[in-house]
Coordinates of C-alpha atoms and ligand atoms in Angstrom, one line a residue:
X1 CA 117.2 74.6 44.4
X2 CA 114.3 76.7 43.0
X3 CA 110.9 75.2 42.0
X4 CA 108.7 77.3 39.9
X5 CA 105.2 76.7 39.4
X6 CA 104.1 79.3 37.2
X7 CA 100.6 81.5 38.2
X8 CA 99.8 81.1 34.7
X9 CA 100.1 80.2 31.2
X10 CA 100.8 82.9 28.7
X11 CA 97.4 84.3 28.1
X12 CA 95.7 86.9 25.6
X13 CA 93.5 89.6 27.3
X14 CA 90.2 88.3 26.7
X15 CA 88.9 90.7 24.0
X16 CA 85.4 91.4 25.0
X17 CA 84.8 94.5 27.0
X18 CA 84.0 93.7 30.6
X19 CA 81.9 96.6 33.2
X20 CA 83.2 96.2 36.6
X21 CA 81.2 97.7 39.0
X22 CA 82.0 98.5 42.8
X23 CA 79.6 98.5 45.3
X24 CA 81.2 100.4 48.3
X25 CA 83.6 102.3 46.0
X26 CA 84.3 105.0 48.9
X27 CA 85.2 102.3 51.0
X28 CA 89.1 101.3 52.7
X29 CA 88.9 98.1 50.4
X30 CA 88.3 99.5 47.5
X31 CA 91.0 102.3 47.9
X32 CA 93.2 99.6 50.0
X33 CA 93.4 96.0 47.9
X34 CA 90.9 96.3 45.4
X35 CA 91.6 99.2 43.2
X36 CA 95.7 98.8 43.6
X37 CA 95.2 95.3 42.1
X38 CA 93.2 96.3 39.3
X39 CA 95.7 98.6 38.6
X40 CA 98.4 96.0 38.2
X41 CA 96.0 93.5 36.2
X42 CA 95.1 96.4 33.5
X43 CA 98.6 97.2 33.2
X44 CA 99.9 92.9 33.0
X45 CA 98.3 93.5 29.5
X46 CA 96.3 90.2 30.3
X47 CA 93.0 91.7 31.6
X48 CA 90.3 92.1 29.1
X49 CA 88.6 96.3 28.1
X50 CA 87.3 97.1 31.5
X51 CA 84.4 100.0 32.0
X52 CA 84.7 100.7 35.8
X53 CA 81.6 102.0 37.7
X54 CA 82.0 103.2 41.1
X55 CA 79.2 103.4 43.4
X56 CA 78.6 104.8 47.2
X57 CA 76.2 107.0 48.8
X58 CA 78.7 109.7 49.0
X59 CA 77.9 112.1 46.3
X60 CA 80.8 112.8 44.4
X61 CA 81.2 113.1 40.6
X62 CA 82.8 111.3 37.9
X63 CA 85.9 113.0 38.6
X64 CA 86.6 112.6 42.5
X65 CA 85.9 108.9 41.7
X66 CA 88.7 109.4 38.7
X67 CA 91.2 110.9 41.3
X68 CA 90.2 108.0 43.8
X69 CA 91.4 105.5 41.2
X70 CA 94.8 107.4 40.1
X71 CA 95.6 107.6 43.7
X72 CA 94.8 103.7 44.3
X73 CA 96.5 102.8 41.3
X74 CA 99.7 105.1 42.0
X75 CA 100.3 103.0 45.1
X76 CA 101.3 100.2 43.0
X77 CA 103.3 102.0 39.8
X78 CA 99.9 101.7 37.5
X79 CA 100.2 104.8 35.6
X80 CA 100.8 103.9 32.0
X81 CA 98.3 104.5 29.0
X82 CA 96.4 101.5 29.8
X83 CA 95.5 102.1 33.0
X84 CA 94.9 106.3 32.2
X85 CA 92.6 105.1 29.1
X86 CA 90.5 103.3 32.2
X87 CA 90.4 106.0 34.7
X88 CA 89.4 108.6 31.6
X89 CA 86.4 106.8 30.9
X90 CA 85.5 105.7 34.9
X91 CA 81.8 106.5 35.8
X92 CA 81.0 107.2 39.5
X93 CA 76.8 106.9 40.9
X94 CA 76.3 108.0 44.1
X95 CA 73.1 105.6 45.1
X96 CA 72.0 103.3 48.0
X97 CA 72.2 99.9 46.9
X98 CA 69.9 98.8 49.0
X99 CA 67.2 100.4 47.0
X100 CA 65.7 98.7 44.2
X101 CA 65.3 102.1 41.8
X102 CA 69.2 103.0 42.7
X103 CA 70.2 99.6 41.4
X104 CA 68.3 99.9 38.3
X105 CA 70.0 103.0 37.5
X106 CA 73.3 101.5 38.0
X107 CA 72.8 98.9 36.0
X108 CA 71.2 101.0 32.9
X109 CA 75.0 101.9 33.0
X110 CA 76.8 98.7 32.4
X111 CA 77.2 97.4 29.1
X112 CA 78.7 93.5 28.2
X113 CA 80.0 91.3 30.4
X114 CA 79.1 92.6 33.8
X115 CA 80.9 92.0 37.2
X116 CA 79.9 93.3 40.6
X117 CA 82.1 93.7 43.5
X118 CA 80.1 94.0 46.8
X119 CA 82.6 96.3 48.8
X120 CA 80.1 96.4 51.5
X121 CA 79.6 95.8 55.1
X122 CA 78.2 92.0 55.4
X123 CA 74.4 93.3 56.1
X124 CA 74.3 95.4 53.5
X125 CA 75.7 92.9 50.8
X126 CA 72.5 90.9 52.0
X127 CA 69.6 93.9 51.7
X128 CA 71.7 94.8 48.0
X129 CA 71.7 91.4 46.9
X130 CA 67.7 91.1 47.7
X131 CA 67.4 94.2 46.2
X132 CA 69.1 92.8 43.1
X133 CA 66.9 90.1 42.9
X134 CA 63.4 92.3 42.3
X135 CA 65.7 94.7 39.7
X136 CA 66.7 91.7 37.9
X137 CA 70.6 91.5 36.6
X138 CA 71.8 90.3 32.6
X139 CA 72.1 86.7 32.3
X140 CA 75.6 86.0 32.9
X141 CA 76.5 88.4 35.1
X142 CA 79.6 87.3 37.9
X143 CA 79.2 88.6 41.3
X144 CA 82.4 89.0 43.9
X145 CA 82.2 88.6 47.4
X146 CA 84.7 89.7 50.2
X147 CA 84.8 87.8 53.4
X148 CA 83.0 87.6 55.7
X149 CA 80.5 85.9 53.8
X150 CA 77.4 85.8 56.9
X151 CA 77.8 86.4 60.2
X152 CA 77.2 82.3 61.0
X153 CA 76.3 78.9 59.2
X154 CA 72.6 80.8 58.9
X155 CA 73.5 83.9 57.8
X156 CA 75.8 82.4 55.5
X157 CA 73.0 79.9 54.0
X158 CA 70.5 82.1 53.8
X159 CA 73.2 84.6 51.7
X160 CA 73.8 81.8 49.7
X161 CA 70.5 81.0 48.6
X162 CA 70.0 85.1 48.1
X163 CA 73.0 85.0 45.6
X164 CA 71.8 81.7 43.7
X165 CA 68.5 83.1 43.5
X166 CA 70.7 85.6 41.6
X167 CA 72.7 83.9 39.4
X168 CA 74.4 79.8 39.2
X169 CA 76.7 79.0 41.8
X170 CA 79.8 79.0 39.1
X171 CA 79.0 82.9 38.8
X172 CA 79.6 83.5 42.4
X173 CA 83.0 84.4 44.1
X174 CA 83.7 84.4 47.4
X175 CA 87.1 85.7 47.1
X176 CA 89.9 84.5 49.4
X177 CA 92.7 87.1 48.6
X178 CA 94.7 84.8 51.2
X179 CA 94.9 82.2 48.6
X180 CA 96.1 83.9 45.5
X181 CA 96.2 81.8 42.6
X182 CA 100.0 81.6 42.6
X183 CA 100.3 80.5 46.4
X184 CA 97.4 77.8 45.8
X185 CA 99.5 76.3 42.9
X186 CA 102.4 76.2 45.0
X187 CA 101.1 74.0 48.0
X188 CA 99.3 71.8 45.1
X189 CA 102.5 71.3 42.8
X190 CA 104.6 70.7 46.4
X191 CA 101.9 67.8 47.5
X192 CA 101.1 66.2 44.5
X193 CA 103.8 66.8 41.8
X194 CA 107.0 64.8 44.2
X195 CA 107.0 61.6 45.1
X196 CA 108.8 62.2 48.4
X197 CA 106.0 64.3 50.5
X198 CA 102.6 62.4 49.5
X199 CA 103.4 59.0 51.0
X200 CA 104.5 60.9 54.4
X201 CA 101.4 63.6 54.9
X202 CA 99.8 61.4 57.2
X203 CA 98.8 60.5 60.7
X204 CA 101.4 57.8 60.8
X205 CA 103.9 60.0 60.2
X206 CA 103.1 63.2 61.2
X207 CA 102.9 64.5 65.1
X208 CA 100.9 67.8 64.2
X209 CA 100.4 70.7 61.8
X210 CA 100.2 74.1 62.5
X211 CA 99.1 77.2 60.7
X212 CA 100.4 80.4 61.5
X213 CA 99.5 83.6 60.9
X214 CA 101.1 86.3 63.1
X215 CA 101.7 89.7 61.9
X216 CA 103.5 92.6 63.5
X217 CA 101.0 94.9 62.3
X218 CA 98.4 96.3 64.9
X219 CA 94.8 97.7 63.7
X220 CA 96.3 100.3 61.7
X221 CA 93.2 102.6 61.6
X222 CA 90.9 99.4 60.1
X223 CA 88.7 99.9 63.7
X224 CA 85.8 99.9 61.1
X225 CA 86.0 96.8 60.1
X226 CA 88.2 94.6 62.4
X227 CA 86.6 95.4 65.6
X228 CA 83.3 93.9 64.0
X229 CA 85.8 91.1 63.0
X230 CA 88.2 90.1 65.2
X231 CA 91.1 87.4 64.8
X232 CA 88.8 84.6 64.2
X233 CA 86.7 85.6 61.8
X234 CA 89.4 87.8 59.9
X235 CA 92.0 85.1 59.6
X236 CA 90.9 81.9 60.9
X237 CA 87.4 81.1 59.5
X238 CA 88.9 82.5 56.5
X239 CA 91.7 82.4 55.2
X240 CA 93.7 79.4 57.6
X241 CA 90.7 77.3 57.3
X242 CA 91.3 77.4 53.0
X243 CA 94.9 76.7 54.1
X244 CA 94.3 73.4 56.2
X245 CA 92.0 72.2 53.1
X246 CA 94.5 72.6 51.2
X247 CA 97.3 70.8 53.0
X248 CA 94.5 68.0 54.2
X249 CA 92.8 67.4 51.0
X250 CA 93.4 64.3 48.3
X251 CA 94.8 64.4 45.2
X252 CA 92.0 66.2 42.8
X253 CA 92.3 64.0 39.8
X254 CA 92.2 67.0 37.6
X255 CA 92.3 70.7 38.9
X256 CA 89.1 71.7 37.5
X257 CA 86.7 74.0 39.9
X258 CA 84.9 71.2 41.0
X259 CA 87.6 68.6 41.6
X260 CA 89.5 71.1 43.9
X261 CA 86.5 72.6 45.6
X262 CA 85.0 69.0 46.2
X263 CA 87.8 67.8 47.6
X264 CA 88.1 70.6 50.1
X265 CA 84.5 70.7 51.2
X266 CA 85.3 66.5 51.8
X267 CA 87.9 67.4 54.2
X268 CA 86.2 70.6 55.8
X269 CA 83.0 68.6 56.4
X270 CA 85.8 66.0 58.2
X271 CA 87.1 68.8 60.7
X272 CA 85.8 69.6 64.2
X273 CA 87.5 71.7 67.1
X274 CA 89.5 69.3 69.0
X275 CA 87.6 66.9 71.7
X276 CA 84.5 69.4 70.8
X277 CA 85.9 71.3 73.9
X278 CA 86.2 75.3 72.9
X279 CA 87.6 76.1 76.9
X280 CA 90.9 73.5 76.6
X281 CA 91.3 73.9 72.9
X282 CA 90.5 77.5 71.9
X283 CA 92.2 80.9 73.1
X284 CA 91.7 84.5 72.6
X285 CA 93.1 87.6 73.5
X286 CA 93.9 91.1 72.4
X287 CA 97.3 93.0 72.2
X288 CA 97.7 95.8 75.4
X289 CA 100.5 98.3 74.6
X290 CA 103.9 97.5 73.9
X291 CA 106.5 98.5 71.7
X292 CA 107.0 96.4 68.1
X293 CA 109.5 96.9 65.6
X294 CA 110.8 99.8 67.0
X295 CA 107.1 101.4 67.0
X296 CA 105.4 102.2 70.1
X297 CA 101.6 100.5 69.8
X298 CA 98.4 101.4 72.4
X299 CA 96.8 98.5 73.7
X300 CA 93.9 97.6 71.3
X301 CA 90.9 98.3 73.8
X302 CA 92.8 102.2 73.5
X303 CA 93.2 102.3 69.6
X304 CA 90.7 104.8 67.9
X305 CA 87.0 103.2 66.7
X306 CA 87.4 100.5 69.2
X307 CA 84.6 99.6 71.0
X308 CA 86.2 97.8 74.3
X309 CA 83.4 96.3 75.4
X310 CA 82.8 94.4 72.6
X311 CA 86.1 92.3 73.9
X312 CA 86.9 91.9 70.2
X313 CA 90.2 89.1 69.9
X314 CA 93.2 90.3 68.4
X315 CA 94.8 86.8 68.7
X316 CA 92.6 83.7 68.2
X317 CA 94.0 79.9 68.5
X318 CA 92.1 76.9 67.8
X319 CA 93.1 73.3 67.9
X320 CA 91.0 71.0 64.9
X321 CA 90.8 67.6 64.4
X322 CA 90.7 66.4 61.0
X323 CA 88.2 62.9 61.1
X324 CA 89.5 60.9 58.0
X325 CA 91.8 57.6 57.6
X326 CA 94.8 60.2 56.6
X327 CA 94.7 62.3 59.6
X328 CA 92.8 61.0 62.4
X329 CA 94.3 61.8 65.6
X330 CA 96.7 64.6 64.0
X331 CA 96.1 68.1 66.0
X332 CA 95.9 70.8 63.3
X333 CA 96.6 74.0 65.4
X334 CA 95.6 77.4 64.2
X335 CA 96.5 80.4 65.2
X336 CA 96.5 84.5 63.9
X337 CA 97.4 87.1 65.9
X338 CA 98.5 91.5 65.7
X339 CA 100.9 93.2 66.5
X340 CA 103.2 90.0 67.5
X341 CA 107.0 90.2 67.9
X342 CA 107.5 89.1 64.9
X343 CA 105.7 88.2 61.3
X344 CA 105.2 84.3 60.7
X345 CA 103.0 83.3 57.6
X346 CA 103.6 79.2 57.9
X347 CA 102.4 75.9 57.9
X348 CA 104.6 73.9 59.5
X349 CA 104.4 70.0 59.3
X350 CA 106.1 68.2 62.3
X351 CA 106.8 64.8 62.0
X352 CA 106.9 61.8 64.3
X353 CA 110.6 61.1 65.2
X354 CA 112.2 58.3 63.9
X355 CA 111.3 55.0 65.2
X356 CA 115.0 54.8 66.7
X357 CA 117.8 56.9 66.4
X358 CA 121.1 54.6 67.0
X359 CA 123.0 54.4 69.8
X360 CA 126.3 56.4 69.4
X361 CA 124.6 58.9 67.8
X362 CA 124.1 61.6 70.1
X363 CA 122.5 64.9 70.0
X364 CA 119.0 64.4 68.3
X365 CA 116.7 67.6 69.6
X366 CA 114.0 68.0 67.3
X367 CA 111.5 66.5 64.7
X368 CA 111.8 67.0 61.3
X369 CA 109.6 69.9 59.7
X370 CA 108.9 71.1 56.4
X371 CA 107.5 74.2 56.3
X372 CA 105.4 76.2 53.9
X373 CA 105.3 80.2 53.8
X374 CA 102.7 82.1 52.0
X375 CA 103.8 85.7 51.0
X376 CA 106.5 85.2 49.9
X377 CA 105.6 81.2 49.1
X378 CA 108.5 79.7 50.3
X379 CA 109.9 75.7 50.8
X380 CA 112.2 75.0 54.0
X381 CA 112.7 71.2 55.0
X382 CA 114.8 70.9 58.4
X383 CA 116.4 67.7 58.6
X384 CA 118.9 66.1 61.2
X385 CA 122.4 65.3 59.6
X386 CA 125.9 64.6 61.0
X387 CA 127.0 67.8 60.8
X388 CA 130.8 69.3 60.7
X389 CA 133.1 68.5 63.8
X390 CA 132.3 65.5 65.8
X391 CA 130.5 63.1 63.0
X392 CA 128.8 61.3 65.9
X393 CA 127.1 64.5 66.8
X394 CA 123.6 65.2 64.9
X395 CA 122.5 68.7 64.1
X396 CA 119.7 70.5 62.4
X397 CA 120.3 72.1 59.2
X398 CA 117.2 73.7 56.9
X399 CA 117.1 72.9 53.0
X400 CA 115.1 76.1 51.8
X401 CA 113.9 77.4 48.5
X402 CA 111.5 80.4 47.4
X403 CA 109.0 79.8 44.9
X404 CA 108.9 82.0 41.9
X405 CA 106.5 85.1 42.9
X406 CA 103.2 85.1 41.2
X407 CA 102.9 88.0 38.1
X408 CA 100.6 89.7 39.9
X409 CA 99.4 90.5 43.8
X410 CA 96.7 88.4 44.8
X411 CA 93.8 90.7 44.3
X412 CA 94.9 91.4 40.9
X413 CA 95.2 87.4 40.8
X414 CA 91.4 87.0 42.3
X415 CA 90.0 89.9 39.6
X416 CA 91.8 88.3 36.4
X417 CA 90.2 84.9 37.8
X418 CA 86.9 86.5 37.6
X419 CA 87.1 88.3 34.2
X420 CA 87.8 85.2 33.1
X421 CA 84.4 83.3 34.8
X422 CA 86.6 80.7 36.4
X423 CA 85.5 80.2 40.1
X424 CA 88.4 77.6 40.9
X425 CA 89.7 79.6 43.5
X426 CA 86.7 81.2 45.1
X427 CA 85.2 79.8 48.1
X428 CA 81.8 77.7 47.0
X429 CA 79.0 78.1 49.1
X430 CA 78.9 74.9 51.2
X431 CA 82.7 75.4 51.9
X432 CA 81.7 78.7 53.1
X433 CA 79.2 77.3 55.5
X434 CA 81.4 74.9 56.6
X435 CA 84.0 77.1 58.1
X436 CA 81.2 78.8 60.3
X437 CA 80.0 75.1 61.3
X438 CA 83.4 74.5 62.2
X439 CA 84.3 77.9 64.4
X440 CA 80.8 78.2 66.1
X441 CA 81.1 76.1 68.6
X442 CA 84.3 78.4 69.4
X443 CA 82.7 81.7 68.8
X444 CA 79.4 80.4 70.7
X445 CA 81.9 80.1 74.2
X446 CA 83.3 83.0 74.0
X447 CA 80.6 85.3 73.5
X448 CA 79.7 83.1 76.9
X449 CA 82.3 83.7 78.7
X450 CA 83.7 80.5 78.7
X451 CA 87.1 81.4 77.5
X452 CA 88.8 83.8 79.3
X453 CA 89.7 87.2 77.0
X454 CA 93.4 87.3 78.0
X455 CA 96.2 90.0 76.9
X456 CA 99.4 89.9 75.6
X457 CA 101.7 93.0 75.2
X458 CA 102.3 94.1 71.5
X459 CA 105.7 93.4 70.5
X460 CA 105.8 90.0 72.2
X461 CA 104.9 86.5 71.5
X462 CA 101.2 86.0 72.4
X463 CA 99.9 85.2 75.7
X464 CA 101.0 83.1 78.5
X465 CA 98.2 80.5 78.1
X466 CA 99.1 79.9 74.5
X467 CA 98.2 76.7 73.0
X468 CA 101.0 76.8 70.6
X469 CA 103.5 78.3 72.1
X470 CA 106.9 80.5 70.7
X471 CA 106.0 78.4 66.9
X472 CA 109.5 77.0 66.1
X473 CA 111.8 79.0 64.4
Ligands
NDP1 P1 84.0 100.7 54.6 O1 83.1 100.9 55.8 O2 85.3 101.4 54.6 O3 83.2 100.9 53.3 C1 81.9 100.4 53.0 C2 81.4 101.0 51.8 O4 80.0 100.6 51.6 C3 81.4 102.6 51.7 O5 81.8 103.0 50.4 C4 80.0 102.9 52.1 O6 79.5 104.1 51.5 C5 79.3 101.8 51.3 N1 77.9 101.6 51.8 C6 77.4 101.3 53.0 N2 76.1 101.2 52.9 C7 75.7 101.5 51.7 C8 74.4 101.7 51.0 N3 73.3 101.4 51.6 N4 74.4 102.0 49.7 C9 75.6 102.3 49.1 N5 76.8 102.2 49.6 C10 76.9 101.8 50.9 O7 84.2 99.1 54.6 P2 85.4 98.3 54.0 O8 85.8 98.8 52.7 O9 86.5 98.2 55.1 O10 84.8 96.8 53.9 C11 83.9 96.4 52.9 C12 83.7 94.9 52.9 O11 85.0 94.3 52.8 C13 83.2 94.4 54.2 O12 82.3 93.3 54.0 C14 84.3 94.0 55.0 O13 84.0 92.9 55.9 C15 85.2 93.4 53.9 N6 86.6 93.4 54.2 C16 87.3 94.6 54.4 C17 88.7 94.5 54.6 C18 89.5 95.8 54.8 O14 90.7 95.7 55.0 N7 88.9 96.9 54.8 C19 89.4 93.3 54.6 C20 88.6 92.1 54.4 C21 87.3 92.2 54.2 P3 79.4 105.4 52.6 O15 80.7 106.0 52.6 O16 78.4 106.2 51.9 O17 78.9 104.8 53.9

């Protein structure tokens, strides 16, 4: 069985010429996710003329910015005459974006449609967007946004009002690259396109949920970024929290911007961490050295750029509770964590077990589950059945399918999305606070003390006071 949900109609490129410019265009982003996925969007055929205008305070020239961009785009195959055309014409401005002159320069460059990328650390986005606002930007200019969006609920609402000072909230995207528009249609189509899963995706039938995203990647040289970060903020506030919306949410009537988005802020404004207790339902740690995958790691607090002091998480759990009539009393546990023994991008669904199983059957050991993997998307369903041998005898078998892979990776996904002007899939502002209401009270204890920073050896499968556990395999 194979269930396709296509990413997208066939589409035209739009025909107007679009500028994209990168704020931060020296930075590990840019050359990491956001330039390789251009590179496959310009070479789809479906993304409109692009002028790309690269700007950091590092003063190259037009053509150390050119070689930045062949390099990116090599990464992914993107060297055919669409993509050359591009990088020919690519302008680099070395300038502070913070600076109100440096801006206006930078903008006397861009021509049409205009969309800016803010590849910059969080602070700095804010001082550039304030900036913006006294340079002044052409009407119907789109502005992209990389998590984290704020540092908190008041960072993030006082960022928000910045960037709607700016321009209407439908010009804003707060990308989630987590959620490319392929993966999003597959959880939607699974929910709400059978008849079979709907009527059961609720507390009465469901024991718990849990969202896991373990990699067995360590830092890899991202110090610069993660230790800032950490587990929770990285993954969970971002990224899983999108996830649980997703799986939690009602039917949108249609899937217009503002159907789905209001219907995910509904159940984000629902969800709380568990009994409002961070010390029993919240864990963190951070990997010490190990061996994983046949690759010996040093513990994280050893790793080059980390700060150990800072006690940044490499492994962040969290147990929510989701308050509406569907889910009340359902625990929806979270959970991201580095250099584990293995990679696990799931939700997994567990279900109540049957009211009675017979007498005379014999051998019933575990729940039903259906599962849902991101990256590859993927369907598994394990059910209990009278297997081979003894009929009497139950055992579990999984029903699996793949979904069809989007056309594109998911930053090339999130940039066509933008070039187009729809915000479906970026995160609107109140959602965006929400998450931060939601993790603060977590974030709050453990900058107090009140959960313990544990370790975990890289390689294995998190720490001994898990909340979750080895997640069912
Ligand atoms: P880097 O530190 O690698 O890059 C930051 C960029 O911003 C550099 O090009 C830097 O230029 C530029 N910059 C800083 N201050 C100014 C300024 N005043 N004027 C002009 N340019 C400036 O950061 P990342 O690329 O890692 O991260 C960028 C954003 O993306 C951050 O918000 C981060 O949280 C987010 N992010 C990053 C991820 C990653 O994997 N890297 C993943 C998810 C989110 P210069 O070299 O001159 O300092």
């Amino acid at each position: 069985m194979t269930t396709v949900i296509p990413s997208a109609p066939d589409r035209e490129p739009s025909a107007a010429r679009q500028t994209l410019l990168i704020l931060g265009a020296s930075g590990d982003l840019t050359a990491r996710l956001l330039l390789p996925g251009l590179g496959r969007l310009v070479a789809s055929g479906t993304a409109p003329e692009i002028t790309l205008i690269g700007s950091g305070r590092d003063d190259w020239d037009d053509g150390q910015w050119q070689r930045r961009v062949t390099d990116s785009f090599a990464t992914v195959g993107a060297d055919g005459p669409r993509e050359a055309a591009l990088i020919r014409e690519a302008r680099y401005l070395s300038a502070d974006v913070t600076r109100e002159d440096d801006l206006r320069r930078l903008l006397a460059l861009c021509q049409g449609q205009l969309v800016i990328f803010f590849a910059l650390p969080p602070m700095v986005t804010a001082r550039s967007a304030a900036a913006l606002c006294r340079a002044g930007l052409p009407p119907g200019t789109r502005l992209m946004l990389e998590k984290p969006f704020g540092t908190d609920s008041i960072s993030a609402r006082s960022l928000n009002d910045l960037l709607t000072e700016l321009v209407p909230e439908e010009q804003v995207h707060r990308i989630d690259h987590f959620l490319g528009k392929s993966t999003v249609l597959n959880i939607l189509g699974l929910r709400f396109a059978n008849r079979i899963f709907e009527p059961v995706l609720n507390a009465s039938h469901v024991a718990c949920v849990d969202i896991v995203f373990d990699e067995t990647l360590g830092l890899e040289a991202r110090a610069g970024y993660y230790d800032g970060a950490g587990a929770m903020v990285d993954m969970v506030q971002s990224h899983l929290l999108q996830v649980l919306a997703l799986l939690a949410m009602d039917a949108p009537p249609t899937l217009t911007a503002r159907e789905l988005r209001d219907r995910k802020a509904q159940v984000l404004r629902a969800t709380r961490l568990w009994d409002d207790d961070p010390a029993a339902w919240s864990r963190r740690a951070r990997y010490a050295a190990g061996e994983v995958a046949g690759r010996r790691l040093p513990a994280y607090a050893q790793e080059p750029g980390v700060d150990p002091a800072r006690g940044t998480e490499t492994l962040a759990e969290v147990v929510l509770a989701v308050d509406t009539w569907r889910w009340a009393g359902v625990p929806f546990r979270l959970r991201s964590g580095k250099a584990m023994a293995a990679t696990r991008k799931e939700a997994i669904v567990t279900f109540r077990q049957p009211a009675r199983v017979p007498d005379g059957l014999v051998g019933y050991e575990h729940p039903d589950r259906l599962r849902i993997g991101f990256g590859p998307d993927r369907l598994g369903l394990d059910v209990n059945i009278n297997g081979p041998g003894n009929p009497f005898e139950l055992e579990q078998v999984r029903l699996a399918a793949d979904f069809g892979p989007g056309d594109l990776p998911p930053y090339g996904e999130v940039l066509r999305a933008v070039f187009e002007g729809d915000p479906t899939l970026s995160v609107r502002g109140d959602i965006a606070e929400e998450c931060w209401r939601i993790v603060e009270p977590v974030l709050g204890a453990w900058r107090a003390d009140e959960v313990p920073l544990t370790e975990y050896p890289a390689g294995s499968r998190g720490p001994a006071d898990s909340l979750i556990g080895p997640v069912p395999g």
